[in-house]
């Protein structure tokens, strides 16, 4: 048992919606498989209807080890047509669909990055559409908050100048974008002072994460971003906030008069409470009646302490406390005691505070132990990654403490260190792999906490069958049918049945990253996956501690690296050093342009097996289809991208093309698998 419960801070990415063209019939072509196929039968390439007149169709995915093809074809249902048409109308109706790039690379021709706020709006307003029509499954368990370090710097000496600089970057509001409806719904709901304070509260609390403007970093968390506040942060209009705190200034500022100040420095004020004995009904409360929960600079949230107001002279950077008092405490007092304060303001304020406090408790929980060293006094120290914080917030902590609060994570770390992934070379090499043996008899034991549906086991068999054959495929099930679950199952099949321990890489859009992490956590808790994201500093910590033994990419120490397109492209020189056993690309229609940077970079990586995952395998034209097919199996399928779709021969040619593609693509629709969402709940055991 190695990892669990990863938190997903991540990079904010450009919108993934694509520009539609009319070079191809509007209805997306679908390839699919009946879910009711005979377990032993297998049909190879039965012709289907022409692509332009009908969605193409389906086959039984039941594998047969003796055959070279896993599936056959037949016409997809009319229902599929309707789904497709509905999808397209959605597309056309959405303004973002035409404006934003399908390529995450910002520098390409007509393509451009959406503003982060637009991205946020798009996610929130169109959860299905974002990421090109993923399912409507709830993705609200984790949300995005920015990870800019400017939060904690805002009252620092050079804050004013910095702020001007950062205004050249994507706006701070943009960086604070969140997919949570909660985070945005209140913008107009409450006015006046409390609204401004509320806005400030929504800014993040996490401290001092270094910010990478180029990646426009954001954070996923298990809670809404607006639960995370930085009470030390300023309102835009509050210029006084930018005055330098002399205590924060660099030593050189004071030249000769400087003497080292060793007092502890306030990093963030996390909370406040009335001192013991103070009457809460008192009408003239002020800051002297309160204690403040202080997170100290260079220390984790775990070591935050309660300090009375009169203790502040003992500390540095207390301007942050002043700011907190002005912006949070005073507002809190006003809302609690002013009878004229609107009740809805008070209610919202209290809810926000509760959420903030909950979030802070998470920051005190050990998510992973990632390193060990001898401390200065010879005692052992562990490097701790804290829950919901990026890797650049890792801190070295004494062994006694970590053992006391997270012995399980210590054990997991030691276990990972002692048993590095090892793969069976006979299975790694395609020529020496054992024949395929389909999974029968229900959910395999290498999956935990749930039961796969029959059609998902067939999907798993489809992936496994083709892997054994050395063929790369597309999993194109309709949204919500469990493509993520099937892919995660397949990865664990490789590990447990074929003794392949990676490294595997899963490249996904930002919006689906939390769902991926949840799926790994839930179904394969024995698998060590690492979420590769965060600022340059965070990724540097990741590289130093989580990925390789002795810095050697030939000796990976993780099973799966989960990342986004942005990081994959940005860190391609590093990530391209690994010899990937398997690469899965989610929302893979992003690879429809073979000239895009994402396509060319991923294509260059050494990778033995590839899987494309998409609910909309073919959208516009044959060139896109050709690009996808060549990404998987270069040169294997000859797609005539210049085909005249109006010619007499078009139907026949398209039917032939359909046959050629069919073995490489599995698509089922909800109507075909008799899909009932409520079934999930009854089958899950936890
Ligand atoms: N066998 C199962 N048992 C319980 N829950 C399941 C099962 N299969 C899928 N789910 C749940 O259904 C939801 C959708 O699954 P998943 O995300 O894997 O689908 P998907 O095809 O990848 O969807 P999308 O195209 O929207 O990404 C998830 O919440 C997942 O946990």
Short mmCIF file of N, CA and C in Angstrom, two decimals, residues 15 184 207 210 353 652:
data_model
loop_
_atom_site.label_atom_id
_atom_site.label_comp_id
_atom_site.label_asym_id
_atom_site.label_seq_id
_atom_site.Cartn_x
_atom_site.Cartn_y
_atom_site.Cartn_z
N UNK A 15 -8.52 27.12 -22.43
CA UNK A 15 -9.70 26.33 -22.74
C UNK A 15 -9.39 25.26 -23.75
N UNK A 184 -18.09 32.09 -6.94
CA UNK A 184 -18.40 33.21 -7.79
C UNK A 184 -19.79 33.76 -7.55
N UNK A 207 0.29 29.58 2.23
CA UNK A 207 1.36 30.53 2.31
C UNK A 207 2.47 30.29 1.32
N UNK A 210 5.68 29.59 -4.27
CA UNK A 210 6.28 30.46 -5.29
C UNK A 210 5.44 30.39 -6.55
N UNK A 353 -16.11 31.61 7.27
CA UNK A 353 -15.11 31.38 8.33
C UNK A 353 -15.03 29.91 8.70
N UNK A 652 -18.42 4.19 -50.10
CA UNK A 652 -17.66 2.95 -50.04
C UNK A 652 -16.32 3.16 -49.33
#
